[in-house]
Amino acid sequence: MAKAKSIVSQEQRQNIKTLLTDVKNSVENAPSDTTVTQLKADVKAALSDRKLTQSEFKTIANDVLNVVSSAGVTAEEARTIFYDLQDIAEASRFPKTNDDLTGTTGNDVLWGGLGRDRLKAAGSDDAGKGEIDVLCGGGGKDTFVLGDAATGFYNDGTSGTLGLQDYATILDFNKKQDTIQLHGSAAGYTMGALPSELSVKGTGIYQTTGSSRELVGVVVGVSLTDLSTGFTFV
């Protein structure tokens, strides 16, 4: 019996092709990375079916998270890759879900998808100390949690340093619809340029104590000058 003709849309195919191209360009220094190999295999399997199912898309999305986590992808490259993933989801018209995503102790990469999501990657045991997490909300009005009512996250408490060993990188913050949640009040934070060591364009969120400041958040590709829009304090 002849195999049924694929009905994966041209838009889906083009978006998937773009995703693979951007992944390839991002990991050109690690072409044999096993996470990339797995992504390619799962994409090939998905495109061999009559349509791209939501289950297959979730598998591809998980592969992308693994690539970003382990293949030396920069923040700007990760943002491009997640935008590609979002394009695939939108072209596929999958249902939007509102997710409450949490990380664990250690570095995490979280992607919210198309719904209204809450992303908290800092481990509950260490409040993000020693972690460098990556957060991408995707479509919808998302909340990026960098602190709760008990404490601020990603502050190692070491004075005299900028805290470059622990912070959250927010890839797709939209101040017109997204929210960054911080502990305390606006008086305890300041916005500023990012340290040159990070080699990324955007804005740094610094928690201040007296004359010391600690980097707790990196907002990629966005220029922020104050905390009046897009922030909430608990």
GROMACS .gro file of C-alpha atoms in nm:
model
  234
    1MET     CA    1   0.000   0.000   0.000
    2ALA     CA    2   0.132   0.342  -0.094
    3LYS     CA    3   0.226   0.565   0.196
    4ALA     CA    4  -0.027   0.841   0.265
    5LYS     CA    5   0.083   1.178   0.139
    6SER     CA    6   0.212   1.406   0.412
    7ILE     CA    7  -0.017   1.691   0.510
    8VAL     CA    8   0.238   1.870   0.724
    9SER     CA    9   0.182   2.225   0.603
   10GLN     CA   10   0.437   2.416   0.400
   11GLU     CA   11   0.452   2.677   0.676
   12GLN     CA   12   0.530   2.411   0.936
   13ARG     CA   13   0.801   2.261   0.717
   14GLN     CA   14   0.962   2.598   0.652
   15ASN     CA   15   0.957   2.687   1.022
   16ILE     CA   16   1.114   2.353   1.113
   17LYS     CA   17   1.379   2.401   0.844
   18THR     CA   18   1.456   2.745   0.988
   19LEU     CA   19   1.483   2.595   1.337
   20LEU     CA   20   1.734   2.333   1.222
   21THR     CA   21   1.938   2.594   1.034
   22ASP     CA   22   1.956   2.821   1.337
   23VAL     CA   23   2.049   2.529   1.563
   24LYS     CA   24   2.322   2.424   1.320
   25ASN     CA   25   2.462   2.778   1.309
   26SER     CA   26   2.452   2.804   1.688
   27VAL     CA   27   2.642   2.482   1.756
   28GLU     CA   28   2.885   2.487   1.464
   29ASN     CA   29   3.169   2.446   1.711
   30ALA     CA   30   3.009   2.130   1.849
   31PRO     CA   31   2.858   1.959   1.542
   32SER     CA   32   2.869   1.612   1.697
   33ASP     CA   33   2.675   1.711   2.008
   34THR     CA   34   2.435   1.426   2.090
   35THR     CA   35   2.150   1.666   2.171
   36VAL     CA   36   2.161   1.801   1.815
   37THR     CA   37   2.169   1.449   1.672
   38GLN     CA   38   1.859   1.359   1.875
   39LEU     CA   39   1.677   1.673   1.760
   40LYS     CA   40   1.744   1.592   1.395
   41ALA     CA   41   1.625   1.234   1.441
   42ASP     CA   42   1.300   1.339   1.609
   43VAL     CA   43   1.231   1.605   1.344
   44LYS     CA   44   1.283   1.348   1.069
   45ALA     CA   45   1.045   1.106   1.241
   46ALA     CA   46   0.782   1.377   1.289
   47LEU     CA   47   0.790   1.486   0.925
   48SER     CA   48   0.746   1.128   0.806
   49ASP     CA   49   0.394   1.121   0.954
   50ARG     CA   50   0.078   1.260   0.800
   51LYS     CA   51   0.090   1.558   1.034
   52LEU     CA   52   0.295   1.708   1.314
   53THR     CA   53   0.119   1.600   1.632
   54GLN     CA   54   0.130   1.787   1.960
   55SER     CA   55   0.315   1.494   2.116
   56GLU     CA   56   0.581   1.508   1.845
   57PHE     CA   57   0.611   1.883   1.890
   58LYS     CA   58   0.664   1.840   2.266
   59THR     CA   59   0.943   1.593   2.190
   60ILE     CA   60   1.107   1.844   1.954
   61ALA     CA   61   1.065   2.122   2.212
   62ASN     CA   62   1.232   1.906   2.477
   63ASP     CA   63   1.518   1.835   2.235
   64VAL     CA   64   1.561   2.210   2.185
   65LEU     CA   65   1.577   2.263   2.562
   66ASN     CA   66   1.853   2.003   2.578
   67VAL     CA   67   2.045   2.170   2.294
   68VAL     CA   68   2.028   2.510   2.463
   69SER     CA   69   2.132   2.354   2.795
   70SER     CA   70   2.435   2.162   2.677
   71ALA     CA   71   2.563   2.270   2.336
   72GLY     CA   72   2.725   2.605   2.418
   73VAL     CA   73   2.448   2.821   2.271
   74THR     CA   74   2.470   3.195   2.345
   75ALA     CA   75   2.176   3.393   2.486
   76GLU     CA   76   2.104   3.564   2.154
   77GLU     CA   77   2.121   3.231   1.969
   78ALA     CA   78   1.890   3.070   2.224
   79ARG     CA   79   1.638   3.350   2.179
   80THR     CA   80   1.637   3.298   1.801
   81ILE     CA   81   1.593   2.922   1.841
   82PHE     CA   82   1.300   2.964   2.081
   83TYR     CA   83   1.135   3.212   1.845
   84ASP     CA   84   1.162   2.944   1.575
   85LEU     CA   85   0.999   2.695   1.811
   86GLN     CA   86   0.717   2.939   1.881
   87ASP     CA   87   0.660   2.987   1.506
   88ILE     CA   88   0.618   2.611   1.467
   89ALA     CA   89   0.367   2.598   1.752
   90GLU     CA   90   0.166   2.889   1.611
   91ALA     CA   91   0.164   2.741   1.259
   92SER     CA   92   0.046   2.410   1.405
   93ARG     CA   93  -0.240   2.581   1.594
   94PHE     CA   94  -0.186   2.374   1.905
   95PRO     CA   95  -0.404   2.465   2.207
   96LYS     CA   96  -0.261   2.733   2.433
   97THR     CA   97  -0.191   2.617   2.788
   98ASN     CA   98  -0.111   2.825   3.094
   99ASP     CA   99   0.182   2.657   3.266
  100ASP     CA  100   0.350   2.696   3.605
  101LEU     CA  101   0.709   2.594   3.532
  102THR     CA  102   0.965   2.534   3.804
  103GLY     CA  103   1.332   2.445   3.798
  104THR     CA  104   1.553   2.247   4.030
  105THR     CA  105   1.885   2.298   4.202
  106GLY     CA  106   2.137   2.358   3.924
  107ASN     CA  107   2.116   2.537   3.591
  108ASP     CA  108   1.778   2.516   3.417
  109VAL     CA  109   1.628   2.616   3.082
  110LEU     CA  110   1.252   2.683   3.083
  111TRP     CA  111   1.026   2.761   2.786
  112GLY     CA  112   0.661   2.847   2.840
  113GLY     CA  113   0.507   2.794   2.498
  114LEU     CA  114   0.207   2.991   2.373
  115GLY     CA  115   0.001   3.045   2.689
  116ARG     CA  116   0.019   3.266   2.995
  117ASP     CA  117   0.301   3.109   3.194
  118ARG     CA  118   0.483   3.151   3.524
  119LEU     CA  119   0.852   3.060   3.513
  120LYS     CA  120   1.052   3.005   3.832
  121ALA     CA  121   1.385   2.832   3.777
  122ALA     CA  122   1.559   2.906   4.108
  123GLY     CA  123   1.582   2.596   4.325
  124SER     CA  124   1.373   2.608   4.642
  125ASP     CA  125   1.667   2.489   4.853
  126ASP     CA  126   1.919   2.751   4.745
  127ALA     CA  127   1.714   3.046   4.610
  128GLY     CA  128   1.916   3.031   4.290
  129LYS     CA  129   2.259   3.070   4.447
  130GLY     CA  130   2.520   2.927   4.212
  131GLU     CA  131   2.264   2.887   3.931
  132ILE     CA  132   2.262   3.044   3.586
  133ASP     CA  133   1.913   2.982   3.452
  134VAL     CA  134   1.757   3.062   3.114
  135LEU     CA  135   1.391   3.165   3.092
  136CYS     CA  136   1.183   3.208   2.776
  137GLY     CA  137   0.813   3.273   2.820
  138GLY     CA  138   0.705   3.229   2.458
  139GLY     CA  139   0.373   3.380   2.353
  140GLY     CA  140   0.121   3.519   2.602
  141LYS     CA  141   0.152   3.728   2.916
  142ASP     CA  142   0.425   3.562   3.119
  143THR     CA  143   0.567   3.610   3.467
  144PHE     CA  144   0.938   3.561   3.533
  145VAL     CA  145   0.999   3.493   3.903
  146LEU     CA  146   1.327   3.631   4.037
  147GLY     CA  147   1.210   3.648   4.397
  148ASP     CA  148   0.921   3.565   4.628
  149ALA     CA  149   0.778   3.702   4.953
  150ALA     CA  150   1.050   3.529   5.155
  151THR     CA  151   1.366   3.626   4.966
  152GLY     CA  152   1.527   3.749   4.648
  153PHE     CA  153   1.678   3.490   4.416
  154TYR     CA  154   2.027   3.470   4.262
  155ASN     CA  155   2.199   3.674   4.534
  156ASP     CA  156   2.496   3.487   4.678
  157GLY     CA  157   2.546   3.748   4.949
  158THR     CA  158   2.912   3.804   4.864
  159SER     CA  159   2.997   4.173   4.884
  160GLY     CA  160   3.246   4.329   4.647
  161THR     CA  161   3.148   4.113   4.348
  162LEU     CA  162   2.880   4.153   4.081
  163GLY     CA  163   2.746   3.800   4.125
  164LEU     CA  164   2.832   3.663   3.783
  165GLN     CA  165   2.800   3.305   3.908
  166ASP     CA  166   2.425   3.323   3.964
  167TYR     CA  167   2.153   3.505   3.771
  168ALA     CA  168   1.851   3.444   3.550
  169THR     CA  169   1.869   3.520   3.178
  170ILE     CA  170   1.531   3.631   3.040
  171LEU     CA  171   1.527   3.587   2.664
  172ASP     CA  172   1.197   3.739   2.551
  173PHE     CA  173   1.073   3.997   2.801
  174ASN     CA  174   0.801   4.225   2.663
  175LYS     CA  175   0.739   4.508   2.910
  176LYS     CA  176   0.399   4.580   2.754
  177GLN     CA  177   0.261   4.242   2.859
  178ASP     CA  178   0.511   4.041   3.067
  179THR     CA  179   0.601   4.078   3.434
  180ILE     CA  180   0.923   4.028   3.629
  181GLN     CA  181   0.854   3.943   3.993
  182LEU     CA  182   1.108   4.060   4.252
  183HIS     CA  183   1.132   4.040   4.631
  184GLY     CA  184   1.084   4.349   4.847
  185SER     CA  185   1.043   4.688   4.683
  186ALA     CA  186   1.178   4.889   4.392
  187ALA     CA  187   1.409   5.071   4.633
  188GLY     CA  188   1.616   4.754   4.662
  189TYR     CA  189   1.700   4.731   4.293
  190THR     CA  190   1.857   4.925   4.011
  191MET     CA  191   1.883   4.881   3.636
  192GLY     CA  192   2.211   4.909   3.451
  193ALA     CA  193   2.445   4.800   3.176
  194LEU     CA  194   2.555   4.439   3.167
  195PRO     CA  195   2.912   4.343   3.261
  196SER     CA  196   3.134   4.306   2.954
  197GLU     CA  197   3.223   3.953   3.065
  198LEU     CA  198   2.876   3.833   2.966
  199SER     CA  199   2.909   3.938   2.600
  200VAL     CA  200   2.535   3.994   2.564
  201LYS     CA  201   2.328   4.302   2.483
  202GLY     CA  202   2.044   4.400   2.713
  203THR     CA  203   1.982   4.528   3.065
  204GLY     CA  204   2.102   4.405   3.401
  205ILE     CA  205   1.877   4.387   3.707
  206TYR     CA  206   2.085   4.447   4.020
  207GLN     CA  207   1.979   4.394   4.380
  208THR     CA  208   2.139   4.661   4.595
  209THR     CA  209   2.260   4.658   4.954
  210GLY     CA  210   2.417   4.986   5.059
  211SER     CA  211   2.683   5.065   4.800
  212SER     CA  212   2.705   4.704   4.678
  213ARG     CA  213   2.502   4.561   4.394
  214GLU     CA  214   2.443   4.203   4.283
  215LEU     CA  215   2.338   4.095   3.934
  216VAL     CA  216   2.021   3.885   3.962
  217GLY     CA  217   1.870   3.918   3.615
  218VAL     CA  218   1.980   3.962   3.253
  219VAL     CA  219   1.709   4.091   3.019
  220VAL     CA  220   1.836   4.009   2.671
  221GLY     CA  221   1.794   4.255   2.385
  222VAL     CA  222   1.582   4.502   2.582
  223SER     CA  223   1.677   4.845   2.713
  224LEU     CA  224   1.516   4.917   3.050
  225THR     CA  225   1.574   5.235   3.246
  226ASP     CA  226   1.347   5.198   3.548
  227LEU     CA  227   1.124   4.959   3.740
  228SER     CA  228   0.794   5.137   3.684
  229THR     CA  229   0.664   4.916   3.403
  230GLY     CA  230   0.672   4.539   3.380
  231PHE     CA  231   0.775   4.471   3.741
  232THR     CA  232   0.592   4.353   4.050
  233PHE     CA  233   0.722   4.325   4.407
  234VAL     CA  234   0.624   4.078   4.678
   0.00000   0.00000   0.00000
